[in-house]
Amino acid sequence: MKVLFAAAEAAPFFKTGGLGDVAFALPKEIAKHDDIDIRVVLPYYSSMPEKYREDITEVRHFRFQQGNKNVYCGIKELKMDGVHYYFIDNLEYFDRPSLYGEWDDGERFGYFSLAIIEMLEVIDWIPDVVHVNDWQTAMVPVLLVDRYHWKDRLKNIRKVLSIHNIRFQGNYPSSMLENVFGTSFNTFTDDGVKDGDDRINYLKGGINFADRVTTVSPSYASEIMTPEFGEGLDGVIRHNGWKVRGIINGIDYDINNPATDPHLPENYETGDLTGKYKSKEALQRELGLPVNKDTFMIGVVSRLTDQKGFQLVEAALEELLQTEVQIVVLGTGDPQFEHSFRYFEDRYPDKMRALIKFDVGLAQQIYAASDAFLMPSAFEPCGLSQMISMRYGTLPIVHETGGLRDTVQPYNQFTGGGTGFTFSRFDRDDMLPAIYNAMHVYYNDKVSWYKMVDTAMEKDFTWKDPAQEYIDLYREITGL
Ligand code: ADP
């Protein structure tokens, strides 16, 4: 079976969040199955690190008609960790300062979606399944049906769309159907790509035209069928409910392994946390915090946005910082949160650090050094950080939503069981007691704390089972 996995980002080449982790780890796991030829296609952004650029080879280049423009398309390839990558090269679209947020994103990813399909006959490799991810590639299923249906070699390709976050949908003027996608207005209907404001909605099109739609946790799959979480697409999801499935993400056990992680001053594993406490002291020293391995340290590694619930954290910090605690925040995002976390660092220099940057090595040090990991997301499709922190023996404190609900087992004060601390109402006054509860167990009930740490570290968050679920899904729609 041949599968083409298309995404707008993949670690370690380019990553802004969870999609980048998934687009690296999932194909790698699927590629371990000898009977599946999975290949990944990505944009060739100019931010590609030099060390990978050196090994990339050019396959072909050609031009195709994109609406009323004739455009260049270079195809490059790289084989790494058993995975075959293709990169779509076009300087006009991908030589930009950032991956997303450019003025012409609609056209850039419209081009990418067309190039993915145009590439297939050029490289003479026609997949049985094309698996697209999020709004940037969601138009591929629409285009396969609407623009390429007459091509015999392409018409049987099955289409899977994975939604990593339904908030980002890609809404653009309807004129793009002609100007960019070069199609008629056949699909510009309520059960096609048309949104409520007479624009096109890439993600909605993908949902309507894919053979299967997956989202990254079972809880989020049910939540997006409700107005509260559906971001305006709950009706579309309900209408297509028969093809929607929730498959939980895993984390990469090669990268996220405290026993081998090269970013830690000393490695550790279940049963001997000496290296964890050395990592904590090293981080305290590095950040200029009082060095004390017993102080309760709360870590945060995240995009600093409303989605991640930082309005609750902001409202709780003044009170929380009165306690025996150290709080280390690593993240970038909403300037309001960046400023207020810096403010608290100035006000409480012995207790708070606001590290406003994106730094993968530092992130791993924080996962290892902290005792608890705070993730009060308003909604969370899956979330990887809570799983990474559990693997590092750092107990998550989370809002019970989406993938957080599916992966964190709440502390049970009667049995001492659980893998983290949870709260159900999205409210500062519900979050604080969960944090205090964690702190109480940490300081006063070491037996329960370390029992939870052991349980969390031993949980299986590998990609093995989720990858098998995707393969089963591919088999179901292809009959292969
Ligand atoms: P999302 O995809 O919504 O941002 P996830 O929890 O699914 O959230 O994935 C976030 C990923 O990005 C994790 O691997 C996390 O460690 C990483 N990450 C987030 N912010 C930073 C940062 N400032 N520096 C380094 N890594 C970060």
Coordinates of C-alpha atoms and ligand atoms in Angstrom, one line a residue:
M1 CA 0.0 0.0 0.0
K2 CA 1.3 3.4 -0.9
V3 CA 0.5 6.4 1.3
L4 CA 1.4 10.0 0.7
F5 CA 1.4 12.1 3.9
A6 CA 1.1 15.8 3.3
A7 CA 1.7 18.5 5.9
A8 CA 2.8 22.1 6.1
E9 CA 5.4 21.4 8.7
A10 CA 7.5 18.5 10.1
A11 CA 10.2 18.3 12.7
P12 CA 13.1 18.4 12.6
F13 CA 13.1 20.5 9.4
F14 CA 10.5 23.1 10.5
K15 CA 8.2 23.0 13.5
T16 CA 5.9 25.5 15.1
G17 CA 3.9 23.0 17.3
G18 CA 2.3 19.6 17.6
L19 CA 1.6 19.1 13.9
G20 CA 5.4 19.3 13.3
D21 CA 6.0 16.5 15.8
V22 CA 3.2 14.3 14.4
A23 CA 4.3 14.7 10.8
F24 CA 7.7 13.5 11.8
A25 CA 6.9 10.6 14.2
L26 CA 3.8 9.1 12.7
P27 CA 5.2 8.4 9.2
K28 CA 8.4 7.1 10.8
E29 CA 6.3 4.6 12.8
I30 CA 4.2 3.6 9.8
A31 CA 7.3 3.1 7.7
K32 CA 8.3 0.3 10.1
H33 CA 5.7 -1.8 8.4
D34 CA 7.3 -3.4 5.4
D35 CA 4.1 -3.6 3.4
I36 CA 3.5 0.1 3.5
D37 CA 5.4 2.6 1.4
I38 CA 4.7 5.9 3.1
R39 CA 6.2 9.1 1.8
V40 CA 5.9 12.6 3.2
V41 CA 5.5 15.9 1.2
L42 CA 6.4 19.3 2.7
P43 CA 7.0 22.8 1.4
Y44 CA 10.7 23.6 0.9
Y45 CA 10.9 26.6 3.2
S46 CA 14.0 28.7 3.2
S47 CA 14.4 28.1 6.9
M48 CA 15.4 24.5 6.2
P49 CA 18.5 23.9 8.4
E50 CA 21.8 23.6 6.5
K51 CA 22.6 20.2 7.8
Y52 CA 19.5 18.7 6.0
R53 CA 19.9 20.9 3.0
E54 CA 23.2 19.3 2.3
D55 CA 21.7 15.8 1.8
I56 CA 18.7 16.9 -0.3
T57 CA 18.7 16.0 -4.0
E58 CA 16.7 17.5 -6.8
V59 CA 14.3 15.0 -8.5
R60 CA 12.7 17.1 -11.2
H61 CA 11.3 20.5 -11.9
F62 CA 8.3 21.4 -14.0
R63 CA 5.7 24.1 -14.4
F64 CA 1.9 23.8 -14.1
Q65 CA -1.1 26.0 -14.5
Q66 CA -2.3 27.5 -11.2
G67 CA -5.6 29.4 -12.1
N68 CA -4.4 32.1 -14.4
K69 CA -0.7 31.8 -13.6
N70 CA 1.9 29.4 -14.9
V71 CA 4.0 28.4 -11.9
Y72 CA 7.4 26.7 -11.2
C73 CA 7.5 23.6 -9.1
G74 CA 10.8 22.0 -8.0
I75 CA 10.7 18.5 -6.4
K76 CA 13.5 17.6 -4.0
E77 CA 13.9 14.5 -2.0
L78 CA 15.6 13.2 1.1
K79 CA 15.6 9.8 2.8
M80 CA 15.9 9.8 6.6
D81 CA 15.1 7.3 9.4
G82 CA 13.4 5.0 6.8
V83 CA 11.1 7.8 5.6
H84 CA 11.1 9.2 2.1
Y85 CA 10.5 13.0 2.0
Y86 CA 9.6 15.2 -0.9
F87 CA 10.0 18.9 -0.7
I88 CA 8.1 21.3 -3.0
D89 CA 10.4 24.1 -4.0
N90 CA 9.1 27.5 -5.1
L91 CA 11.0 30.6 -3.9
E92 CA 8.1 33.0 -4.5
Y93 CA 6.0 31.1 -1.9
F94 CA 8.4 29.5 0.5
D95 CA 11.3 31.9 0.8
R96 CA 9.6 33.8 3.6
P97 CA 10.6 34.9 7.2
S98 CA 7.9 32.6 8.7
L99 CA 6.0 29.4 7.9
Y100 CA 2.6 31.0 8.4
G101 CA 1.1 34.4 8.9
E102 CA 2.1 35.8 5.5
W103 CA -0.3 38.0 3.6
D104 CA -0.9 35.4 0.9
D105 CA -1.1 32.2 2.9
G106 CA -4.3 31.2 1.1
E107 CA -2.5 31.3 -2.2
R108 CA 0.7 29.8 -0.8
F109 CA -1.0 26.7 0.5
G110 CA -3.4 26.6 -2.5
Y111 CA -0.2 26.3 -4.6
F112 CA 1.2 23.7 -2.3
S113 CA -2.0 21.6 -2.5
L114 CA -2.0 21.7 -6.3
A115 CA 1.7 20.9 -6.4
I116 CA 1.2 17.8 -4.3
I117 CA -1.2 16.4 -6.9
E118 CA 0.7 17.7 -9.9
M119 CA 3.8 16.1 -8.6
L120 CA 2.4 12.5 -8.6
E121 CA 2.5 11.8 -12.3
V122 CA 5.8 13.7 -12.7
I123 CA 7.5 11.3 -10.2
D124 CA 5.4 8.4 -11.5
W125 CA 4.3 7.3 -8.0
I126 CA 0.6 7.3 -7.5
P127 CA -0.5 6.6 -3.8
D128 CA -3.5 4.6 -2.8
V129 CA -4.1 7.0 0.0
V130 CA -3.3 10.7 0.4
H131 CA -3.4 11.7 4.1
V132 CA -3.6 15.5 4.5
N133 CA -3.4 17.5 7.6
D134 CA -5.1 20.7 8.8
W135 CA -6.4 23.5 6.6
Q136 CA -3.1 24.0 4.6
T137 CA -3.5 20.8 2.7
A138 CA -7.3 20.3 3.2
M139 CA -8.1 21.4 -0.4
V140 CA -6.3 18.3 -1.8
P141 CA -9.4 16.1 -1.4
V142 CA -11.5 18.8 -2.9
L143 CA -9.2 19.2 -5.9
L144 CA -8.8 15.5 -6.5
V145 CA -12.6 15.3 -6.9
D146 CA -13.3 18.6 -8.6
R147 CA -10.2 19.3 -10.8
Y148 CA -8.5 15.9 -11.4
H149 CA -11.4 13.4 -11.5
W150 CA -10.9 12.9 -15.2
K151 CA -7.4 11.6 -14.8
D152 CA -7.6 7.8 -14.6
R153 CA -4.5 7.4 -12.6
L154 CA -5.6 9.8 -9.9
K155 CA -9.3 9.1 -9.6
N156 CA -9.1 6.1 -7.2
I157 CA -6.8 7.8 -4.6
R158 CA -8.5 7.6 -1.2
K159 CA -8.4 10.7 1.0
V160 CA -7.9 11.1 4.7
L161 CA -8.0 14.4 6.5
S162 CA -6.6 14.8 10.0
I163 CA -7.7 17.8 12.0
H164 CA -5.0 18.9 14.6
N165 CA -6.9 22.1 15.5
I166 CA -10.3 23.0 14.2
R167 CA -9.8 26.7 15.1
F168 CA -7.6 27.3 12.0
Q169 CA -9.7 26.8 8.9
G170 CA -8.3 28.9 6.1
N171 CA -11.1 31.3 4.9
Y172 CA -10.5 33.1 1.7
P173 CA -12.4 35.0 -1.0
S174 CA -14.4 32.7 -3.4
S175 CA -12.5 34.2 -6.4
M176 CA -9.6 32.0 -5.4
L177 CA -11.5 29.0 -6.8
E178 CA -10.8 30.4 -10.3
N179 CA -7.7 32.4 -9.7
V180 CA -5.7 29.9 -7.7
F181 CA -7.3 26.5 -7.9
G182 CA -8.4 26.9 -11.5
T183 CA -11.8 25.2 -10.8
S184 CA -15.3 26.3 -11.5
F185 CA -17.8 27.1 -8.7
N186 CA -19.2 23.5 -8.6
T187 CA -18.0 23.1 -5.0
F188 CA -19.1 26.5 -3.8
T189 CA -22.1 25.1 -1.9
D190 CA -23.1 24.7 1.7
D191 CA -22.1 21.0 1.5
G192 CA -18.9 21.9 -0.3
V193 CA -16.3 24.6 0.5
K194 CA -18.6 27.6 1.1
D195 CA -18.6 29.2 4.5
G196 CA -21.3 31.4 6.2
D197 CA -19.7 34.6 4.9
D198 CA -19.7 33.6 1.2
R199 CA -16.0 32.8 1.3
I200 CA -14.3 29.5 0.8
N201 CA -13.3 27.5 3.8
Y202 CA -10.4 25.1 3.1
L203 CA -10.9 22.9 6.1
K204 CA -14.7 22.6 5.5
G205 CA -13.9 21.5 2.0
G206 CA -11.5 18.8 3.2
I207 CA -14.1 17.5 5.7
N208 CA -16.8 17.3 3.1
F209 CA -14.6 15.6 0.4
A210 CA -12.4 13.3 2.4
D211 CA -13.3 9.6 2.7
R212 CA -12.3 9.7 6.4
V213 CA -11.7 12.5 8.8
T214 CA -9.7 11.9 11.9
T215 CA -8.9 14.1 14.8
V216 CA -6.1 13.7 17.4
S217 CA -8.1 12.4 20.4
P218 CA -11.4 10.6 21.0
S219 CA -12.6 13.4 23.3
Y220 CA -11.9 16.1 20.8
A221 CA -13.7 14.1 18.1
S222 CA -16.9 14.3 20.2
E223 CA -16.3 17.9 21.4
I224 CA -16.0 19.4 17.9
M225 CA -19.5 18.1 17.2
T226 CA -20.8 20.7 19.7
P227 CA -21.1 24.5 19.2
E228 CA -18.8 25.1 22.1
F229 CA -15.7 23.5 20.5
G230 CA -16.7 23.3 16.8
E231 CA -15.6 26.8 15.8
G232 CA -18.5 27.1 13.5
L233 CA -17.9 23.7 11.8
D234 CA -19.8 21.6 14.4
G235 CA -22.7 21.2 12.0
V236 CA -20.4 20.1 9.2
I237 CA -18.7 17.6 11.5
R238 CA -22.0 16.2 12.7
H239 CA -23.2 15.9 9.1
N240 CA -20.1 13.9 8.3
G241 CA -20.1 12.2 11.7
W242 CA -20.1 8.7 10.2
K243 CA -16.6 9.2 8.8
V244 CA -15.1 11.0 11.8
R245 CA -12.7 9.1 14.1
G246 CA -10.5 10.1 17.1
I247 CA -7.0 8.6 17.1
I248 CA -4.8 9.8 20.0
N249 CA -1.3 11.1 19.1
G250 CA 1.8 9.5 20.5
I251 CA 5.1 11.1 21.3
D252 CA 8.5 10.2 19.8
Y253 CA 10.2 7.9 22.3
D254 CA 13.6 8.3 20.6
I255 CA 13.6 12.1 21.1
N256 CA 11.6 12.3 24.4
N257 CA 13.6 9.9 26.5
P258 CA 15.1 11.0 29.8
A259 CA 17.5 8.1 29.7
T260 CA 19.2 9.3 26.5
D261 CA 18.2 12.9 26.0
P262 CA 21.4 14.8 25.1
H263 CA 20.0 18.1 26.4
L264 CA 20.1 17.0 30.0
P265 CA 23.1 17.4 32.3
E266 CA 22.5 13.9 33.6
N267 CA 20.1 11.2 32.3
Y268 CA 17.7 9.2 34.4
E269 CA 15.0 6.5 34.2
T270 CA 12.2 5.1 36.3
G271 CA 13.3 4.1 39.8
D272 CA 16.3 6.4 40.0
L273 CA 15.6 10.1 39.7
T274 CA 19.1 11.3 40.7
G275 CA 19.5 12.7 37.1
K276 CA 16.2 14.5 37.3
Y277 CA 17.2 16.4 40.5
K278 CA 20.6 17.2 39.0
S279 CA 18.8 18.6 36.0
K280 CA 16.6 20.6 38.3
E281 CA 19.6 22.1 40.1
A282 CA 21.4 22.8 36.8
L283 CA 18.4 24.6 35.5
Q284 CA 18.0 26.7 38.7
R285 CA 21.7 27.6 38.5
E286 CA 21.5 28.4 34.8
L287 CA 18.4 30.6 35.3
G288 CA 19.7 32.3 38.5
L289 CA 17.0 30.9 40.7
P290 CA 17.8 29.7 44.3
V291 CA 19.3 26.3 43.9
N292 CA 17.3 23.8 46.0
K293 CA 16.2 20.5 44.7
D294 CA 13.3 20.3 47.2
T295 CA 11.5 23.5 46.0
F296 CA 8.3 22.6 44.1
M297 CA 9.0 23.6 40.5
I298 CA 6.2 24.2 38.0
G299 CA 7.2 24.2 34.3
V300 CA 5.3 25.6 31.3
V301 CA 6.4 25.0 27.7
S302 CA 3.8 26.3 25.3
R303 CA 2.5 28.8 22.7
L304 CA 1.3 31.6 24.9
T305 CA -2.2 32.0 23.7
D306 CA -5.8 32.0 25.0
Q307 CA -6.2 28.5 23.7
K308 CA -3.6 27.3 26.2
G309 CA -5.5 29.0 29.1
F310 CA -2.9 31.6 30.1
Q311 CA -5.6 34.0 31.1
L312 CA -6.1 31.7 34.1
V313 CA -2.4 31.5 34.8
E314 CA -2.1 35.3 34.6
A315 CA -5.0 35.8 37.0
A316 CA -3.5 33.2 39.5
L317 CA 0.2 34.2 39.5
E318 CA 0.1 36.9 42.2
E319 CA -1.5 34.5 44.6
L320 CA 0.5 31.4 43.6
L321 CA 3.8 33.2 43.9
Q322 CA 3.2 33.8 47.6
T323 CA 3.8 30.0 48.1
E324 CA 6.9 27.9 48.3
V325 CA 7.3 27.5 44.5
Q326 CA 9.4 28.2 41.4
I327 CA 7.7 28.8 38.1
V328 CA 9.5 28.5 34.8
V329 CA 7.7 29.5 31.6
L330 CA 9.1 28.9 28.2
G331 CA 7.1 30.2 25.3
T332 CA 6.2 32.9 22.8
G333 CA 2.9 34.2 21.6
D334 CA 0.4 36.8 22.6
P335 CA 2.3 39.9 23.6
Q336 CA 0.0 40.4 26.5
F337 CA 1.0 37.2 28.1
E338 CA 4.7 37.7 27.3
H339 CA 4.6 41.1 29.0
S340 CA 2.7 39.9 32.1
F341 CA 5.0 36.9 32.6
R342 CA 8.0 39.2 32.4
Y343 CA 6.3 41.5 34.9
F344 CA 6.0 38.6 37.4
E345 CA 9.6 37.7 36.8
D346 CA 10.7 41.3 37.7
R347 CA 8.4 41.3 40.7
Y348 CA 9.4 37.8 42.0
P349 CA 13.0 37.2 40.7
D350 CA 13.6 34.3 43.2
K351 CA 10.5 32.5 42.0
M352 CA 9.6 33.2 38.5
R353 CA 11.3 33.0 35.1
A354 CA 9.7 34.0 31.8
L355 CA 11.8 32.7 28.9
I356 CA 10.2 34.3 25.8
K357 CA 11.7 32.2 23.0
F358 CA 11.4 29.0 21.1
D359 CA 14.2 26.7 22.2
V360 CA 13.9 22.9 21.8
G361 CA 16.8 22.1 24.1
L362 CA 15.7 24.3 26.9
A363 CA 12.2 22.8 26.5
Q364 CA 13.6 19.3 27.2
Q365 CA 15.5 20.7 30.3
I366 CA 12.3 22.2 31.7
Y367 CA 10.4 18.9 31.1
A368 CA 13.1 17.1 33.1
A369 CA 13.7 19.7 35.8
S370 CA 10.2 20.5 36.8
D371 CA 8.1 18.6 39.4
A372 CA 4.8 19.5 37.8
F373 CA 3.8 20.8 34.3
L374 CA 1.0 23.3 34.0
M375 CA -1.3 23.0 31.0
P376 CA -4.7 24.6 31.7
S377 CA -5.8 24.7 28.0
A378 CA -9.3 26.0 27.2
F379 CA -9.5 23.3 24.6
E380 CA -6.9 20.8 23.5
P381 CA -7.2 18.6 20.4
C382 CA -4.6 16.3 21.9
G383 CA -1.6 18.0 23.4
L384 CA 1.9 16.5 23.4
S385 CA 3.5 18.4 26.2
Q386 CA 1.5 16.7 28.9
M387 CA 2.7 13.3 27.6
I388 CA 6.3 14.4 27.3
S389 CA 6.2 15.7 30.8
M390 CA 4.8 12.4 32.2
R391 CA 7.6 10.5 30.4
Y392 CA 10.1 12.8 32.2
G393 CA 8.4 12.1 35.6
T394 CA 6.8 15.5 35.8
L395 CA 3.2 15.4 36.8
P396 CA 0.8 17.4 34.6
I397 CA -1.8 19.8 36.1
V398 CA -4.4 20.1 33.4
H399 CA -7.9 21.2 32.5
E400 CA -10.1 18.2 31.7
T401 CA -10.6 18.7 28.0
G402 CA -9.9 17.0 24.7
G403 CA -6.7 15.0 24.7
L404 CA -5.8 16.1 28.2
R405 CA -8.8 14.2 29.5
D406 CA -7.8 11.2 27.4
T407 CA -4.2 11.0 28.6
V408 CA -4.0 12.3 32.2
Q409 CA -5.4 10.1 34.9
P410 CA -6.5 12.3 37.8
Y411 CA -5.0 11.8 41.3
N412 CA -7.1 9.7 43.6
Q413 CA -6.5 10.8 47.2
F414 CA -7.9 7.5 48.5
T415 CA -5.7 5.1 46.5
G416 CA -2.8 7.5 45.8
G417 CA -3.1 6.5 42.1
G418 CA -3.1 8.7 39.0
T419 CA -0.7 10.4 36.7
G420 CA -1.5 14.1 37.2
F421 CA -3.9 16.7 38.7
T422 CA -7.0 17.9 36.9
F423 CA -9.8 20.4 37.2
S424 CA -13.1 20.4 35.3
R425 CA -14.3 24.0 35.1
F426 CA -12.2 26.4 33.0
D427 CA -11.8 28.9 35.8
R428 CA -8.9 30.3 37.8
D429 CA -10.7 29.3 41.0
D430 CA -10.8 25.7 39.9
M431 CA -7.3 25.6 38.6
L432 CA -5.7 27.0 41.8
P433 CA -7.0 24.2 44.1
A434 CA -5.6 21.6 41.6
I435 CA -2.2 23.3 41.8
Y436 CA -2.4 23.5 45.6
N437 CA -3.4 19.8 45.7
A438 CA -0.3 18.9 43.7
M439 CA 1.9 21.0 45.9
H440 CA 0.4 19.4 49.0
V441 CA 1.0 15.9 47.8
Y442 CA 4.6 16.9 46.7
Y443 CA 5.5 18.4 50.1
N444 CA 3.5 16.1 52.4
D445 CA 3.0 12.7 50.8
K446 CA 6.2 11.7 49.1
V447 CA 5.0 8.1 48.9
S448 CA 2.0 9.0 46.7
W449 CA 4.0 11.5 44.7
Y450 CA 6.6 9.0 43.7
K451 CA 4.1 6.3 43.0
M452 CA 2.4 8.7 40.6
V453 CA 5.7 9.7 39.1
D454 CA 6.5 6.0 38.5
T455 CA 3.1 5.3 37.0
A456 CA 3.4 8.4 34.7
M457 CA 6.8 7.4 33.5
E458 CA 5.7 3.9 32.7
K459 CA 2.7 4.9 30.7
D460 CA 2.8 3.9 27.0
F461 CA 2.5 7.0 24.9
T462 CA 4.4 5.4 21.9
W463 CA 3.1 5.8 18.4
K464 CA 2.8 2.0 17.9
D465 CA -0.9 1.6 18.6
P466 CA -2.0 4.9 17.0
A467 CA 0.0 4.1 13.9
Q468 CA -1.8 0.8 13.7
E469 CA -5.1 2.6 13.9
Y470 CA -4.2 4.8 10.9
I471 CA -3.1 1.7 9.0
D472 CA -6.4 0.0 9.8
L473 CA -8.2 3.1 8.5
Y474 CA -6.2 3.1 5.3
R475 CA -7.0 -0.6 4.8
E476 CA -10.7 0.0 5.5
I477 CA -11.0 2.6 2.7
T478 CA -8.7 0.9 0.1
G479 CA -9.6 -2.7 0.7
L480 CA -5.8 -3.4 0.6
Ligands
ADP1 P1 0.3 22.9 20.0 O1 0.6 22.0 18.8 O2 -1.1 23.3 20.2 O3 1.2 24.1 20.1 P2 1.2 20.5 21.6 O4 1.3 20.3 23.0 O5 0.5 19.5 20.7 O6 0.7 22.0 21.3 O7 2.7 20.6 21.0 C1 3.6 21.6 21.3 C2 5.0 21.1 21.0 O8 5.8 22.3 20.7 C3 5.7 20.3 22.0 O9 6.6 19.5 21.5 C4 6.4 21.5 22.9 O10 7.5 21.0 23.6 C5 6.8 22.4 21.7 N1 7.0 23.8 22.1 C6 6.0 24.7 22.4 N2 6.5 25.9 22.7 C7 7.9 25.8 22.7 C8 9.0 26.6 22.9 N3 8.8 27.9 23.2 N4 10.2 26.1 22.8 C9 10.4 24.8 22.4 N5 9.4 24.0 22.2 C10 8.2 24.4 22.3

